[in-house]
Amino acid sequence: MKVPAHARAHKRQELSVLTRHLRGQSRKITGPRQAILEILRRHPHPMTNREIFAAMPKGRCDLATIYRAMHLLEEMGMVKRFDFGDGAARFELVGEGDDGHHHHLICTRCAGVVEIDECFLREIESRIAARNRFKAVTHKLEFFGICPACQR
Amino acid sequence: MKVPAHARAHKRQELSVLTRHLRGQSRKITGPRQAILEILRRHPHPMTNREIFAAMPKGRCDLATIYRAMHLLEEMGMVKRFDFGDGAARFELVGEGDDGHHHHLICTRCAGVVEIDECFLREIESRIAARNRFKAVTHKLEFFGICPACQR
DNA sequence: AAACAACTGCAATCGGCTTGCAATTGAGCG
DNA sequence: CGCTCAATTGCAAGCCGATTGCAGTTGTTT
Ligand SMILES: [Mn+2]
Ligand SMILES: [Mn+2]
Ligand SMILES: [Zn+2]
Ligand SMILES: [Zn+2]
């Protein structure tokens, strides 16, 4: 099966990003880390560590390795952690030059996910920070409901 | 130590609410359930099951009982579940005739909590629901930052 | 007071996540 | 290219919040 040129380009670029981020921290570019980014790039929605593990070709690495890798990638700002409230962390690839902040609309029946790209709270957030004299205020927000397919 | 009259009144009222809610579902008014509501009433912020357990007079009941009670009380709409993202569910008493929906501002250093009573998203929520044809849309939102005391 | 369903305590168990340790491997260097 | 060593990994044990099966207890109804 042939890989299209643009996909190869994607991959090359992403690898270079990984390399750049790892340099200067004496971190290594390893198979598991590349595989994880590869998998995340193909997925439009946040994935659990287990899902990443399952998507990995033939037990390519241990689940513990994925947990450790996600911490590293999160620290480097290459992935963003989301919490859908079901007890399992989810991760999504962050675009270059983006901070990854956004929200989701999640179907409570089928677990389907809709990406909500705008954030409506930037303004409100600073008002709340000022009013309570908090610094470095952020927020976590997710929407839940019943999707069209699950309504009937 | 004497209990003031208004406190006794509070307690009586709350008990009657509990009774009313339990009736017709063949549920029992038990010691643990009364004790839990009593504790929650004294606390202005969401509590974990462990905290409720610790606040209980001398191992008055088992931790598992508290977990079960919180499910029941949540189902009955008497408490609201919150998620501060640290892996432990938190519960807050819901006022009568209130749905309990609100938000918090949480200090990531000292875990202090500020209650945010307004909800800014009612409007946006219905826009999102309509745009994606979802029904029964709700949201979970919490703010995080560094409180005045922790800034120095 | 009896009868029975609801409830509780206890201990086992689960699932997500972390961690200690010995073996492996990537990156820089000669 | 092969050497060296810290970084990384696999594995297994363990942590923690939460759930559950079961036998014994208790609240409610009659
Ligand atoms: Mn997303
Ligand atoms: Mn609150
Ligand atoms: Zn936002
Ligand atoms: Zn709200």
CSV table of C-alpha atoms (C1' of nucleotides) and ligand atoms in Angstrom, one decimal:
chain,number,residue,atom,x,y,z
A,1,MET,CA,0.0,0.0,0.0
A,2,LYS,CA,1.5,3.3,-1.1
A,3,VAL,CA,1.7,6.3,1.2
A,4,PRO,CA,0.7,9.5,-0.6
A,5,ALA,CA,3.3,12.2,-0.9
A,6,HIS,CA,1.5,14.7,1.3
A,7,ALA,CA,1.2,12.2,4.1
A,8,ARG,CA,4.9,11.6,4.0
A,9,ALA,CA,5.5,15.3,4.1
A,10,HIS,CA,3.2,15.6,7.1
A,11,LYS,CA,5.2,12.9,8.8
A,12,ARG,CA,8.5,14.4,8.0
A,13,GLN,CA,7.4,17.7,9.3
A,14,GLU,CA,6.1,16.3,12.5
A,15,LEU,CA,9.2,14.3,13.1
A,16,SER,CA,11.3,17.4,12.7
A,17,VAL,CA,9.1,19.1,15.3
A,18,LEU,CA,9.6,16.3,17.6
A,19,THR,CA,13.4,16.4,17.0
A,20,ARG,CA,13.5,20.1,17.7
A,21,HIS,CA,11.6,19.8,20.9
A,22,LEU,CA,13.7,17.0,22.2
A,23,ARG,CA,17.0,18.6,21.4
A,24,GLY,CA,18.7,20.4,24.2
A,25,GLN,CA,16.8,18.4,26.8
A,26,SER,CA,18.9,15.3,26.2
A,27,ARG,CA,15.8,13.4,25.2
A,28,LYS,CA,15.8,10.6,22.7
A,29,ILE,CA,13.7,10.1,19.6
A,30,THR,CA,12.4,6.6,20.1
A,31,GLY,CA,10.1,4.3,18.2
A,32,PRO,CA,7.3,4.5,20.7
A,33,ARG,CA,7.3,8.3,20.7
A,34,GLN,CA,7.2,8.5,17.0
A,35,ALA,CA,4.5,5.8,16.8
A,36,ILE,CA,2.3,7.7,19.3
A,37,LEU,CA,2.5,11.0,17.4
A,38,GLU,CA,1.8,9.1,14.2
A,39,ILE,CA,-1.4,7.6,15.7
A,40,LEU,CA,-2.5,10.9,17.2
A,41,ARG,CA,-2.1,12.7,13.9
A,42,ARG,CA,-4.5,10.3,12.3
A,43,HIS,CA,-7.1,10.8,15.0
A,44,PRO,CA,-9.3,14.0,15.0
A,45,HIS,CA,-10.4,13.6,18.6
A,46,PRO,CA,-8.8,13.0,21.9
A,47,MET,CA,-7.6,9.5,22.6
A,48,THR,CA,-7.1,7.6,25.9
A,49,ASN,CA,-3.8,5.9,26.5
A,50,ARG,CA,-5.5,2.6,26.1
A,51,GLU,CA,-6.9,3.6,22.7
A,52,ILE,CA,-3.4,4.7,21.6
A,53,PHE,CA,-2.1,1.4,22.8
A,54,ALA,CA,-4.7,-0.5,20.9
A,55,ALA,CA,-4.0,1.5,17.8
A,56,MET,CA,-0.3,0.6,18.0
A,57,PRO,CA,0.9,-2.0,15.5
A,58,LYS,CA,1.2,-5.4,17.4
A,59,GLY,CA,2.1,-4.5,20.9
A,60,ARG,CA,4.8,-2.2,19.6
A,61,CYS,CA,5.4,-0.9,23.2
A,62,ASP,CA,4.2,-1.2,26.7
A,63,LEU,CA,1.2,0.7,28.1
A,64,ALA,CA,3.5,2.1,30.8
A,65,THR,CA,5.7,3.6,28.1
A,66,ILE,CA,2.7,5.3,26.6
A,67,TYR,CA,1.8,6.8,30.0
A,68,ARG,CA,5.3,8.1,30.4
A,69,ALA,CA,5.5,9.4,26.8
A,70,MET,CA,2.2,11.3,27.2
A,71,HIS,CA,3.6,13.1,30.3
A,72,LEU,CA,6.7,14.1,28.3
A,73,LEU,CA,4.7,15.2,25.2
A,74,GLU,CA,2.3,17.2,27.4
A,75,GLU,CA,5.2,18.9,29.1
A,76,MET,CA,6.7,19.8,25.7
A,77,GLY,CA,3.4,21.2,24.7
A,78,MET,CA,3.0,18.8,21.8
A,79,VAL,CA,-0.2,17.2,23.1
A,80,LYS,CA,-3.1,18.6,25.2
A,81,ARG,CA,-4.8,16.7,28.0
A,82,PHE,CA,-8.6,16.6,28.1
A,83,ASP,CA,-11.0,15.2,30.7
A,84,PHE,CA,-14.3,13.9,29.6
A,85,GLY,CA,-15.2,13.0,33.2
A,86,ASP,CA,-15.1,9.2,32.8
A,87,GLY,CA,-11.9,8.7,34.7
A,88,ALA,CA,-9.6,8.3,31.7
A,89,ALA,CA,-7.3,11.1,30.5
A,90,ARG,CA,-7.5,11.9,26.8
A,91,PHE,CA,-4.9,13.4,24.6
A,92,GLU,CA,-4.9,15.4,21.3
A,93,LEU,CA,-2.1,16.5,19.1
A,94,VAL,CA,-1.4,20.3,19.3
A,95,GLY,CA,-0.8,22.1,16.1
A,96,GLU,CA,2.5,24.1,15.7
A,97,GLY,CA,2.3,27.6,17.3
A,98,ASP,CA,-1.1,26.7,18.8
A,99,ASP,CA,-1.7,26.2,22.5
A,100,GLY,CA,-4.3,23.6,21.8
A,101,HIS,CA,-7.0,25.2,24.0
A,102,HIS,CA,-10.5,24.3,22.9
A,103,HIS,CA,-13.5,22.3,23.9
A,104,HIS,CA,-15.8,19.4,22.9
A,105,LEU,CA,-19.4,18.3,22.7
A,106,ILE,CA,-19.7,14.7,23.8
A,107,CYS,CA,-22.6,12.4,23.3
A,108,THR,CA,-23.4,10.7,26.6
A,109,ARG,CA,-25.0,7.7,24.8
A,110,CYS,CA,-22.5,6.8,22.1
A,111,ALA,CA,-19.5,8.8,23.2
A,112,GLY,CA,-19.3,10.5,19.9
A,113,VAL,CA,-17.2,13.8,19.9
A,114,VAL,CA,-17.7,17.1,18.2
A,115,GLU,CA,-14.9,19.5,18.2
A,116,ILE,CA,-15.7,23.0,19.4
A,117,ASP,CA,-13.0,25.2,18.1
A,118,GLU,CA,-13.9,28.6,19.5
A,119,CYS,CA,-13.4,29.5,23.2
A,120,PHE,CA,-16.1,31.8,24.5
A,121,LEU,CA,-14.6,32.4,27.9
A,122,ARG,CA,-11.4,34.4,27.4
A,123,GLU,CA,-13.1,37.6,28.4
A,124,ILE,CA,-15.0,36.1,31.3
A,125,GLU,CA,-11.9,34.3,32.5
A,126,SER,CA,-10.0,37.5,33.0
A,127,ARG,CA,-12.9,39.1,34.7
A,128,ILE,CA,-13.0,36.3,37.1
A,129,ALA,CA,-9.3,36.4,37.6
A,130,ALA,CA,-9.4,40.1,38.4
A,131,ARG,CA,-12.4,40.0,40.6
A,132,ASN,CA,-10.8,37.4,42.8
A,133,ARG,CA,-7.2,38.5,42.4
A,134,PHE,CA,-6.2,35.2,41.0
A,135,LYS,CA,-3.2,34.9,38.6
A,136,ALA,CA,-2.6,32.6,35.7
A,137,VAL,CA,-6.3,31.6,35.4
A,138,THR,CA,-7.3,28.9,32.9
A,139,HIS,CA,-10.4,26.8,32.5
A,140,LYS,CA,-11.6,23.4,31.6
A,141,LEU,CA,-14.9,23.2,29.8
A,142,GLU,CA,-16.7,20.4,28.0
A,143,PHE,CA,-20.3,20.1,26.8
A,144,PHE,CA,-22.4,16.9,27.0
A,145,GLY,CA,-25.6,15.9,25.3
A,146,ILE,CA,-27.4,13.5,23.0
A,147,CYS,CA,-26.3,13.4,19.4
A,148,PRO,CA,-28.7,13.3,16.5
A,149,ALA,CA,-28.2,9.6,15.8
A,150,CYS,CA,-28.8,8.7,19.4
A,151,GLN,CA,-32.1,10.7,19.7
A,152,ARG,CA,-34.4,8.2,18.1
B,1,MET,CA,-22.6,22.7,73.8
B,2,LYS,CA,-26.0,24.1,72.9
B,3,VAL,CA,-27.4,23.9,69.4
B,4,PRO,CA,-29.0,27.3,68.4
B,5,ALA,CA,-32.7,27.2,67.5
B,6,HIS,CA,-32.2,28.2,63.9
B,7,ALA,CA,-29.7,25.4,63.3
B,8,ARG,CA,-32.2,22.9,64.7
B,9,ALA,CA,-34.8,24.4,62.3
B,10,HIS,CA,-32.4,24.0,59.4
B,11,LYS,CA,-31.8,20.4,60.3
B,12,ARG,CA,-35.5,19.7,60.7
B,13,GLN,CA,-36.3,21.2,57.3
B,14,GLU,CA,-33.5,19.3,55.6
B,15,LEU,CA,-34.6,16.1,57.1
B,16,SER,CA,-38.1,16.6,55.9
B,17,VAL,CA,-36.7,17.2,52.4
B,18,LEU,CA,-34.9,14.0,52.7
B,19,THR,CA,-38.0,12.2,53.9
B,20,ARG,CA,-40.1,13.5,51.1
B,21,HIS,CA,-37.5,12.6,48.5
B,22,LEU,CA,-37.1,9.1,49.8
B,23,ARG,CA,-40.8,8.4,50.1
B,24,GLY,CA,-42.5,6.7,47.2
B,25,GLN,CA,-39.2,5.2,46.1
B,26,SER,CA,-39.2,2.7,49.0
B,27,ARG,CA,-35.9,4.1,50.2
B,28,LYS,CA,-35.0,4.2,53.9
B,29,ILE,CA,-34.0,7.1,56.1
B,30,THR,CA,-30.9,5.8,57.6
B,31,GLY,CA,-28.3,7.2,60.0
B,32,PRO,CA,-25.5,7.4,57.5
B,33,ARG,CA,-27.6,9.3,55.0
B,34,GLN,CA,-28.7,11.9,57.6
B,35,ALA,CA,-25.2,12.3,58.8
B,36,ILE,CA,-23.9,12.9,55.3
B,37,LEU,CA,-26.4,15.6,54.6
B,38,GLU,CA,-25.6,17.2,58.0
B,39,ILE,CA,-22.0,17.3,57.1
B,40,LEU,CA,-22.5,18.7,53.6
B,41,ARG,CA,-24.8,21.4,55.0
B,42,ARG,CA,-21.9,22.7,57.1
B,43,HIS,CA,-19.5,22.8,54.2
B,44,PRO,CA,-19.6,25.6,51.7
B,45,HIS,CA,-17.5,23.8,49.0
B,46,PRO,CA,-17.7,20.4,47.4
B,47,MET,CA,-16.3,17.6,49.5
B,48,THR,CA,-14.8,14.3,48.5
B,49,ASN,CA,-16.2,11.0,49.8
B,50,ARG,CA,-13.1,10.7,51.9
B,51,GLU,CA,-13.5,14.1,53.4
B,52,ILE,CA,-17.1,13.3,54.3
B,53,PHE,CA,-15.9,10.1,55.8
B,54,ALA,CA,-13.3,11.9,57.9
B,55,ALA,CA,-15.9,14.5,59.0
B,56,MET,CA,-18.1,11.7,60.3
B,57,PRO,CA,-18.3,11.2,64.1
B,58,LYS,CA,-16.0,8.3,64.9
B,59,GLY,CA,-16.3,5.9,62.0
B,60,ARG,CA,-20.1,6.3,62.0
B,61,CYS,CA,-20.3,4.3,58.8
B,62,ASP,CA,-18.3,2.6,56.2
B,63,LEU,CA,-16.7,4.4,53.2
B,64,ALA,CA,-18.5,2.1,50.8
B,65,THR,CA,-21.8,3.2,52.3
B,66,ILE,CA,-20.8,6.8,51.6
B,67,TYR,CA,-20.1,6.0,48.0
B,68,ARG,CA,-23.5,4.3,47.7
B,69,ALA,CA,-25.3,7.1,49.5
B,70,MET,CA,-23.7,9.7,47.2
B,71,HIS,CA,-25.0,7.9,44.1
B,72,LEU,CA,-28.5,7.8,45.6
B,73,LEU,CA,-28.4,11.5,46.7
B,74,GLU,CA,-27.1,12.5,43.3
B,75,GLU,CA,-29.9,10.6,41.5
B,76,MET,CA,-32.4,12.2,43.8
B,77,GLY,CA,-31.0,15.6,42.9
B,78,MET,CA,-30.1,16.4,46.5
B,79,VAL,CA,-26.4,16.7,45.8
B,80,LYS,CA,-24.4,17.8,42.7
B,81,ARG,CA,-21.2,16.1,41.6
B,82,PHE,CA,-18.2,18.2,40.6
B,83,ASP,CA,-14.9,17.2,39.1
B,84,PHE,CA,-11.8,19.3,39.9
B,85,GLY,CA,-9.6,17.1,37.8
B,86,ASP,CA,-7.6,15.5,40.5
B,87,GLY,CA,-9.3,12.1,40.2
B,88,ALA,CA,-11.7,12.4,43.2
B,89,ALA,CA,-15.3,13.2,42.8
B,90,ARG,CA,-16.7,16.1,44.9
B,91,PHE,CA,-20.2,16.7,46.1
B,92,GLU,CA,-22.1,19.7,47.2
B,93,LEU,CA,-25.5,20.0,48.7
B,94,VAL,CA,-28.2,21.4,46.3
B,95,GLY,CA,-30.6,24.0,47.6
B,96,GLU,CA,-34.3,23.2,47.3
B,97,GLY,CA,-35.8,24.2,44.0
B,98,ASP,CA,-32.3,24.7,42.6
B,99,ASP,CA,-30.6,22.5,40.1
B,100,GLY,CA,-27.2,23.2,41.6
B,101,HIS,CA,-25.5,24.1,38.4
B,102,HIS,CA,-22.6,26.5,39.0
B,103,HIS,CA,-18.8,26.6,38.8
B,104,HIS,CA,-15.6,27.1,40.8
B,105,LEU,CA,-12.3,28.8,40.8
B,106,ILE,CA,-9.7,26.6,42.3
B,107,CYS,CA,-6.2,27.4,43.4
B,108,THR,CA,-3.7,25.0,41.9
B,109,ARG,CA,-1.3,25.6,44.8
B,110,CYS,CA,-3.3,25.4,47.9
B,111,ALA,CA,-6.5,23.8,46.6
B,112,GLY,CA,-8.6,26.7,47.9
B,113,VAL,CA,-12.0,27.1,46.3
B,114,VAL,CA,-14.0,30.2,45.3
B,115,GLU,CA,-17.7,29.7,44.4
B,116,ILE,CA,-18.7,31.2,41.1
B,117,ASP,CA,-22.4,31.5,41.3
B,118,GLU,CA,-23.3,32.8,37.8
B,119,CYS,CA,-23.3,30.6,34.7
B,120,PHE,CA,-22.2,32.5,31.6
B,121,LEU,CA,-22.9,29.7,29.1
B,122,ARG,CA,-26.6,29.1,29.1
B,123,GLU,CA,-26.9,31.1,25.8
B,124,ILE,CA,-23.8,29.6,24.2
B,125,GLU,CA,-24.9,26.2,25.3
B,126,SER,CA,-28.2,26.3,23.4
B,127,ARG,CA,-26.4,27.7,20.3
B,128,ILE,CA,-24.0,24.8,20.4
B,129,ALA,CA,-26.9,22.4,20.9
B,130,ALA,CA,-28.8,23.8,18.0
B,131,ARG,CA,-25.9,24.0,15.6
B,132,ASN,CA,-25.0,20.3,16.2
B,133,ARG,CA,-28.6,19.1,16.6
B,134,PHE,CA,-27.8,17.7,20.0
B,135,LYS,CA,-30.5,17.5,22.7
B,136,ALA,CA,-30.3,17.9,26.5
B,137,VAL,CA,-27.0,19.7,26.4
B,138,THR,CA,-25.2,20.5,29.6
B,139,HIS,CA,-21.7,21.5,30.4
B,140,LYS,CA,-19.0,21.1,33.0
B,141,LEU,CA,-16.7,24.1,33.6
B,142,GLU,CA,-14.1,24.9,36.3
B,143,PHE,CA,-11.5,27.7,36.5
B,144,PHE,CA,-8.0,27.1,37.8
B,145,GLY,CA,-5.4,29.6,38.9
B,146,ILE,CA,-3.2,30.9,41.7
B,147,CYS,CA,-4.9,32.6,44.6
B,148,PRO,CA,-3.8,35.8,46.2
B,149,ALA,CA,-2.2,34.1,49.3
B,150,CYS,CA,-0.2,31.7,47.1
B,151,GLN,CA,1.2,34.4,44.8
B,152,ARG,CA,4.1,35.6,46.9
C,1,DA,C1',-44.3,-8.2,66.8
C,2,DA,C1',-43.4,-10.3,62.4
C,3,DA,C1',-41.9,-10.1,57.7
C,4,DC,C1',-39.3,-8.5,54.1
C,5,DA,C1',-37.0,-5.4,51.2
C,6,DA,C1',-33.6,-2.0,51.7
C,7,DC,C1',-29.4,-1.2,53.7
C,8,DT,C1',-24.7,-1.7,55.7
C,9,DG,C1',-20.0,-3.6,56.7
C,10,DC,C1',-16.5,-6.1,55.1
C,11,DA,C1',-13.4,-7.8,52.0
C,12,DA,C1',-12.3,-8.7,47.5
C,13,DT,C1',-11.9,-6.5,43.2
C,14,DC,C1',-11.5,-3.3,39.3
C,15,DG,C1',-9.4,0.3,36.3
C,16,DG,C1',-6.5,4.1,35.5
C,17,DC,C1',-2.2,5.4,36.6
C,18,DT,C1',2.5,5.3,38.8
C,19,DT,C1',7.0,3.4,40.0
C,20,DG,C1',11.3,0.5,41.1
C,21,DC,C1',14.5,-2.1,38.8
C,22,DA,C1',17.1,-4.6,35.5
C,23,DA,C1',17.7,-4.8,30.6
C,24,DT,C1',17.9,-2.2,26.3
C,25,DT,C1',18.8,1.5,23.1
C,26,DG,C1',19.7,6.1,21.0
C,27,DA,C1',23.1,9.8,20.5
C,28,DG,C1',27.4,11.7,20.8
C,29,DC,C1',32.4,10.7,20.3
C,30,DG,C1',36.7,8.8,19.1
D,1,DC,C1',31.9,2.0,12.7
D,2,DG,C1',32.0,0.5,17.3
D,3,DC,C1',32.1,2.3,22.3
D,4,DT,C1',30.0,4.4,26.2
D,5,DC,C1',26.5,6.0,29.1
D,6,DA,C1',22.4,8.3,30.3
D,7,DA,C1',17.8,8.0,28.8
D,8,DT,C1',14.3,4.8,27.9
D,9,DT,C1',11.7,0.7,28.1
D,10,DG,C1',9.3,-3.7,29.8
D,11,DC,C1',7.7,-5.9,33.4
D,12,DA,C1',5.6,-6.5,37.6
D,13,DA,C1',4.3,-4.6,41.8
D,14,DG,C1',1.7,-1.2,43.9
D,15,DC,C1',-1.4,3.0,44.7
D,16,DC,C1',-5.8,5.0,44.9
D,17,DG,C1',-10.6,6.0,43.9
D,18,DA,C1',-14.4,3.5,43.2
D,19,DT,C1',-17.4,-0.7,42.7
D,20,DT,C1',-19.5,-5.1,44.1
D,21,DG,C1',-20.9,-9.8,46.1
D,22,DC,C1',-22.5,-11.5,50.2
D,23,DA,C1',-24.0,-12.3,54.8
D,24,DG,C1',-25.8,-10.0,58.6
D,25,DT,C1',-28.6,-5.8,60.1
D,26,DT,C1',-32.3,-2.4,60.2
D,27,DG,C1',-36.2,0.6,58.7
D,28,DT,C1',-40.9,0.4,57.3
D,29,DT,C1',-45.1,-1.6,56.6
D,30,DT,C1',-48.8,-4.4,58.1
E,1,MN,MN,-10.4,18.3,20.3
E,2,MN,MN,-19.9,25.1,44.7
E,3,ZN,ZN,-12.2,27.7,26.6
E,4,ZN,ZN,-22.4,26.8,33.5
